CSV table of C-alpha atoms in Angstrom, one decimal:
chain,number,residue,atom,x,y,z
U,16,UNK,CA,104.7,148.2,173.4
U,17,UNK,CA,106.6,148.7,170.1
U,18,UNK,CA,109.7,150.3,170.0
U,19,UNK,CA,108.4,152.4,167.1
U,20,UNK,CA,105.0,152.4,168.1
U,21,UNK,CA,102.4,154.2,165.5
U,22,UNK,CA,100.5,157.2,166.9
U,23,UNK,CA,96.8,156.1,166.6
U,24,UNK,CA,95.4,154.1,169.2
U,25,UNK,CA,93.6,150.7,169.2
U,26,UNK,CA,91.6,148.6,171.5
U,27,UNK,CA,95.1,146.7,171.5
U,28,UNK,CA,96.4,149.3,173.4
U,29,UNK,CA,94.0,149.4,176.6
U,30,UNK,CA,96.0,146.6,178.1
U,31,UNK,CA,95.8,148.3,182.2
U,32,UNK,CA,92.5,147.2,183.1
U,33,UNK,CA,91.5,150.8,184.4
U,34,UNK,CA,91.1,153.7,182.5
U,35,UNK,CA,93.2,155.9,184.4
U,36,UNK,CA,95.9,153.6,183.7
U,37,UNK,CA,95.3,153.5,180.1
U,38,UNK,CA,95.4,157.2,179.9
U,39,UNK,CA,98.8,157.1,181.8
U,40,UNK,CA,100.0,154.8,178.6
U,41,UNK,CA,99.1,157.0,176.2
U,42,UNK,CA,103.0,157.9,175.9
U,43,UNK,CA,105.9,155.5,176.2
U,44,UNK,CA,108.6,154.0,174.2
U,45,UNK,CA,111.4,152.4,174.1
U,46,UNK,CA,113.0,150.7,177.6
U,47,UNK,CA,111.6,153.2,180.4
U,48,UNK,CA,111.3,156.6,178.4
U,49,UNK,CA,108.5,158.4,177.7
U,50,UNK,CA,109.2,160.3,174.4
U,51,UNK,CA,106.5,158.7,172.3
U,52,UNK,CA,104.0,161.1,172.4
U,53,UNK,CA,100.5,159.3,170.8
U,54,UNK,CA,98.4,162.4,172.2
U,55,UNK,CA,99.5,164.9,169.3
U,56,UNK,CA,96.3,166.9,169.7
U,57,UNK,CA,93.2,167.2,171.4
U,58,UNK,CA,91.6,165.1,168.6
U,59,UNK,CA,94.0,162.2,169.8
U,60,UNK,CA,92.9,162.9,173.5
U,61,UNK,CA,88.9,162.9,172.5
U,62,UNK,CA,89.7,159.5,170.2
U,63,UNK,CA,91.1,158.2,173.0
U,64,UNK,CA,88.0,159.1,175.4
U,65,UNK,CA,85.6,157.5,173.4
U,66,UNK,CA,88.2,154.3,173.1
U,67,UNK,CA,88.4,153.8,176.7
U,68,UNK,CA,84.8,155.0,177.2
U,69,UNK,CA,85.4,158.0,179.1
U,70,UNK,CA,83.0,159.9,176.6
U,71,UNK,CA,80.3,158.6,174.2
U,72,UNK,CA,80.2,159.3,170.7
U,73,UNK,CA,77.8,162.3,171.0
U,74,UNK,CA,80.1,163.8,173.5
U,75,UNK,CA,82.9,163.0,171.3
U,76,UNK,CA,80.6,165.2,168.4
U,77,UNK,CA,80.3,167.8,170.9
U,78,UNK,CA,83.7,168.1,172.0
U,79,UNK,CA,84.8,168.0,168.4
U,80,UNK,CA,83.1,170.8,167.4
U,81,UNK,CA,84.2,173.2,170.7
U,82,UNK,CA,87.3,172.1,169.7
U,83,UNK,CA,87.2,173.1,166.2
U,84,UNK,CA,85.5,176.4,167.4
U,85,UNK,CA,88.1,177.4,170.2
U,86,UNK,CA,91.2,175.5,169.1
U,87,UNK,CA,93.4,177.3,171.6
U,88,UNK,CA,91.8,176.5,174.1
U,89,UNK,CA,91.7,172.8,173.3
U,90,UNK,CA,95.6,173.1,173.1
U,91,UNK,CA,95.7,174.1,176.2
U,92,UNK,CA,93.4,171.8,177.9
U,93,UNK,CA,95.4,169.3,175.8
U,94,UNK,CA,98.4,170.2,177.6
U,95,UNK,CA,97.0,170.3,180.9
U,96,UNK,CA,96.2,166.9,180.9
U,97,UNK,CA,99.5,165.6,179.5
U,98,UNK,CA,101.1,167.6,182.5
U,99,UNK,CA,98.5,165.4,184.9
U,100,UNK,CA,99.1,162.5,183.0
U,101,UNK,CA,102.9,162.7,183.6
U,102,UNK,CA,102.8,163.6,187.4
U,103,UNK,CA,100.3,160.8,187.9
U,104,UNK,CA,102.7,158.4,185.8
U,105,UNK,CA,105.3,159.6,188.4
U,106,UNK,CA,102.7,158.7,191.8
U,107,UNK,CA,101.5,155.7,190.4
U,108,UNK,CA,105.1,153.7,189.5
U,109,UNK,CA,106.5,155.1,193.0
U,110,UNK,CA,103.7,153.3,194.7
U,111,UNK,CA,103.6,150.2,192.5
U,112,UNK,CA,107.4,150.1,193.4
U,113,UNK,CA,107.2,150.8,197.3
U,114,UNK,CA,109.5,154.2,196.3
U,115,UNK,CA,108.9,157.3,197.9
U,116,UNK,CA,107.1,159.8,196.5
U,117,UNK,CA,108.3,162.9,195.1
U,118,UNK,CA,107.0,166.2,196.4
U,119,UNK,CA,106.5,167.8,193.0
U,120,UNK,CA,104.0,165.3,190.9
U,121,UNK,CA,102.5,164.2,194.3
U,122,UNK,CA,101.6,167.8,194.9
U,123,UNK,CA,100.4,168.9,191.0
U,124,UNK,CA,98.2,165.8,191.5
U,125,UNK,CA,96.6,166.9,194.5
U,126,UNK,CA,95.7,170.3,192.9
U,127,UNK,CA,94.1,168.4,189.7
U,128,UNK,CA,92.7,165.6,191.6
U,129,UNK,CA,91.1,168.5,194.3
U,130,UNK,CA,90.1,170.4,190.5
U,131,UNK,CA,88.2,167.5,189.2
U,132,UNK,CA,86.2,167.2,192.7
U,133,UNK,CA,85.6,170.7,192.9
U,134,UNK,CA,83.8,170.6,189.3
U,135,UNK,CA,81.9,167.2,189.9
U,136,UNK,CA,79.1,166.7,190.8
U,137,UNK,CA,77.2,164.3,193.4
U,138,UNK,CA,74.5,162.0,192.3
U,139,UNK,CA,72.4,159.6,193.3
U,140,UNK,CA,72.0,156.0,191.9
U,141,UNK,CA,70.1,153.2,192.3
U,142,UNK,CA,72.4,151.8,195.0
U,143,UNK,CA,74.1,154.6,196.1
U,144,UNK,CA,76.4,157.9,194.7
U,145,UNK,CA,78.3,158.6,192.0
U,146,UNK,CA,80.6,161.9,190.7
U,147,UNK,CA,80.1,162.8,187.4
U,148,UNK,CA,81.1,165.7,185.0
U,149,UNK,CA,78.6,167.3,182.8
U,150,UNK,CA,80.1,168.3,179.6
U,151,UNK,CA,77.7,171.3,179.2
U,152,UNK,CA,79.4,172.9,182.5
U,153,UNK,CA,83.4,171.4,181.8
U,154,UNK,CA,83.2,171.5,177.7
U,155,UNK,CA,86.8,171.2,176.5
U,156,UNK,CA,88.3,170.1,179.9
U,157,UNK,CA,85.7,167.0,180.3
U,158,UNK,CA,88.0,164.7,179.4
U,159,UNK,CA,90.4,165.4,182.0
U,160,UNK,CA,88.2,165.7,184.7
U,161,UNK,CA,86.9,162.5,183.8
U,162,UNK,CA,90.2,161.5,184.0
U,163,UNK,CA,91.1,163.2,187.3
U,164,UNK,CA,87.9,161.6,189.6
U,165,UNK,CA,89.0,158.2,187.8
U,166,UNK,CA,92.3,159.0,189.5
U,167,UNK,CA,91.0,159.5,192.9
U,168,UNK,CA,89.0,156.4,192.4
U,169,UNK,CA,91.9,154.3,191.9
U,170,UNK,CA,94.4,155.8,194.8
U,171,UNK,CA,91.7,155.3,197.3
U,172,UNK,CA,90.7,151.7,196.4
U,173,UNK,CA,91.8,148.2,197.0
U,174,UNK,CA,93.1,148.2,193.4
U,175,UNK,CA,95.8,150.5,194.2
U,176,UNK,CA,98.1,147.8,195.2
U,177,UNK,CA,97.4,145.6,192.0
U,178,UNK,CA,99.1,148.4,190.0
U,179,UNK,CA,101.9,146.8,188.3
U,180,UNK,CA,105.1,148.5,186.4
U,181,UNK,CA,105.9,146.3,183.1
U,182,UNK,CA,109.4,144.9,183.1
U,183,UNK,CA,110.5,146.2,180.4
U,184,UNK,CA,108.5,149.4,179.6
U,185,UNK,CA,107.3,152.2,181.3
U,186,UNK,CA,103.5,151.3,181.2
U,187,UNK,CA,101.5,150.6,184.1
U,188,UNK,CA,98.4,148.0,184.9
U,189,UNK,CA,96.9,146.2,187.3
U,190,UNK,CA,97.8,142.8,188.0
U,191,UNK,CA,94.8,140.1,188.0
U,192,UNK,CA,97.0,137.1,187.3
U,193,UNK,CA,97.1,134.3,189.8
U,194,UNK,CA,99.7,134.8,192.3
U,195,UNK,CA,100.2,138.2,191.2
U,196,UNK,CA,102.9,137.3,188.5
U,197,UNK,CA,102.2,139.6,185.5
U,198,UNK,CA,105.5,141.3,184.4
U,199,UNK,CA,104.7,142.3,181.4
U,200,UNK,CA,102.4,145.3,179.7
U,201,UNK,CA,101.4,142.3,177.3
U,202,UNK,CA,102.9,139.4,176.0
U,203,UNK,CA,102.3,140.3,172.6
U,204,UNK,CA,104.6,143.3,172.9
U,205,UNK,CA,107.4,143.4,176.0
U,206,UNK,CA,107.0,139.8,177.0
U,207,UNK,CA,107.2,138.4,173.1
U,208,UNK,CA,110.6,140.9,172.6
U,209,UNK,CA,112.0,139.7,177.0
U,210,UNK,CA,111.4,135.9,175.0
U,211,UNK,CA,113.2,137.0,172.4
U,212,UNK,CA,116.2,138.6,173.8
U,213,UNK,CA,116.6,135.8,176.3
U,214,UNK,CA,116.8,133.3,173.2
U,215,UNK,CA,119.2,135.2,171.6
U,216,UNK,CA,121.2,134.9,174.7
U,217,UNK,CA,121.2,131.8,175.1
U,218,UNK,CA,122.3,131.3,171.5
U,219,UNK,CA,125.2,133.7,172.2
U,220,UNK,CA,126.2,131.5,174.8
U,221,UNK,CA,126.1,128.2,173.4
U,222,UNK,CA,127.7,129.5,170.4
C-alpha cells in the first residue's frame, strides 16, 4: 500500500484472497493507521461491490439509482458499514496476532454479523445450502449484508487462521504461501518499500 494511496480502487488492490478481507482494506495508510479513507461515498462502496464481486453490474444499476433516489439513506448505510468494517478490522488482527479481543468491536460485530443472518435467507443448491441477500428485500444495505454473512463465513472456517497482518501496513490477507511465510500485503507495495528501507540501511552503515 502507497503511502499516498489514490482513492479509486483497482483489481490491484484485492490483494487478501477473501472478500471480507478486501473490504476491511478498503482504508489504510501509512505504517499501521487507518486515516485513508478510499470509501468517500456510497458510490465508492457499490464500485467496490461490483470489484470484489459482491454485486453484479445490474445490482450495481439498481443500487445506483436507490442511491441517487434516497441519498440519505445511502449515507447512512455507508457509514454503517465503515463502523462494521472497522470493528471487524479490530477482531480480525487480534486473532491473526493471538491478542485478546476487545469487548467493544467483538461485540458491534456480533450484533451486525447476527443482522446479516437475521435478513438472509436459506437456499438450496445443487450440493447443499447457501445464505443469500436479495436486493429487492435489503436495497441500500445489500452490500453490507453481503459483507456481514462473508464475515461469518470466514470466522467459522479453517481459513480463519491463514489471516495474516502485513508487516508493515495495517491490511490483512490470508496466507497461501508455502510454509506460511507471507509478510507482506504485496511485494509490489510494503515488501518493495521493507527492500528498500533495508538497502538504504545498509548503505548508512557501510558508509
Amino acid at each position: 500500500m502507497s503511502e499516498k494511496e489514490p482513492t479509486s480502487l483497482t483489481a490491484d488492490d484485492l490483494i487478501a484472497g477473501h472478500a471480507c478481507l478486501d473490504f476491511l482494506n478498503t482504508t489504510g495508510g501509512g505504517a499501521k493507521s487507518r486515516e485513508n479513507e478510499r470509501l468517500l461515498s456510497y458510490q465508492d462502496l457499490v464500485e467496490w461491490a461490483l470489484l470484489s464481486k459482491v454485486i453484479t453490474n445490474s445490482q450495481r444499476t439498481s443500487l445506483r439509482r436507490l442511491a441517487k433516489t434516497s441519498p440519505k439513506d445511502a449515507q447512512a448505510s455507508l457509514d454503517r458499514a465503515q463502523v462494521f468494517r472497522e470493528a471487524l478490522h479490530h477482531v480480525f488482527v487480534a486473532q491473526a496476532r493471538g491478542e485478546k479481543m476487545q469487548a467493544g468491536p467483538l461485540q458491534a460485530v456480533r450484533v451486525e454479523v447476527t443482522r446479516c443472518l437475521l435478513h438472509s435467507e436459506l437456499k438450496q443448491e445443487t450440493h447443499g445450502f447457501s445464505r443469500s441477500i436479495d436486493l429487492q428485500a435489503a436495497g441500500l444495505d445489500t452490500i453490507l449484508l453481503r459483507v456481514g454473512l462473508l464475515a461469518n463465513d470466514l470466522l467459522l472456517s479453517d481459513d480463519l487462521r491463514l489471516v495474516k497482518n502485513c508487516d508493515r501496513c495495517s491490511w490483512l490477507y490470508l496466507d497461501r504461501s508455502k510454509g506460511g511465510r507471507r509478510r507482506w500485503c504485496s511485494m509490489r507495495a510494503c515488501g518493495n518499500r521493507a527492500k528498500v528501507q533495508r538497502f538504504a540501511k545498509r548503505q548508512r552503515a557501510e558508509e
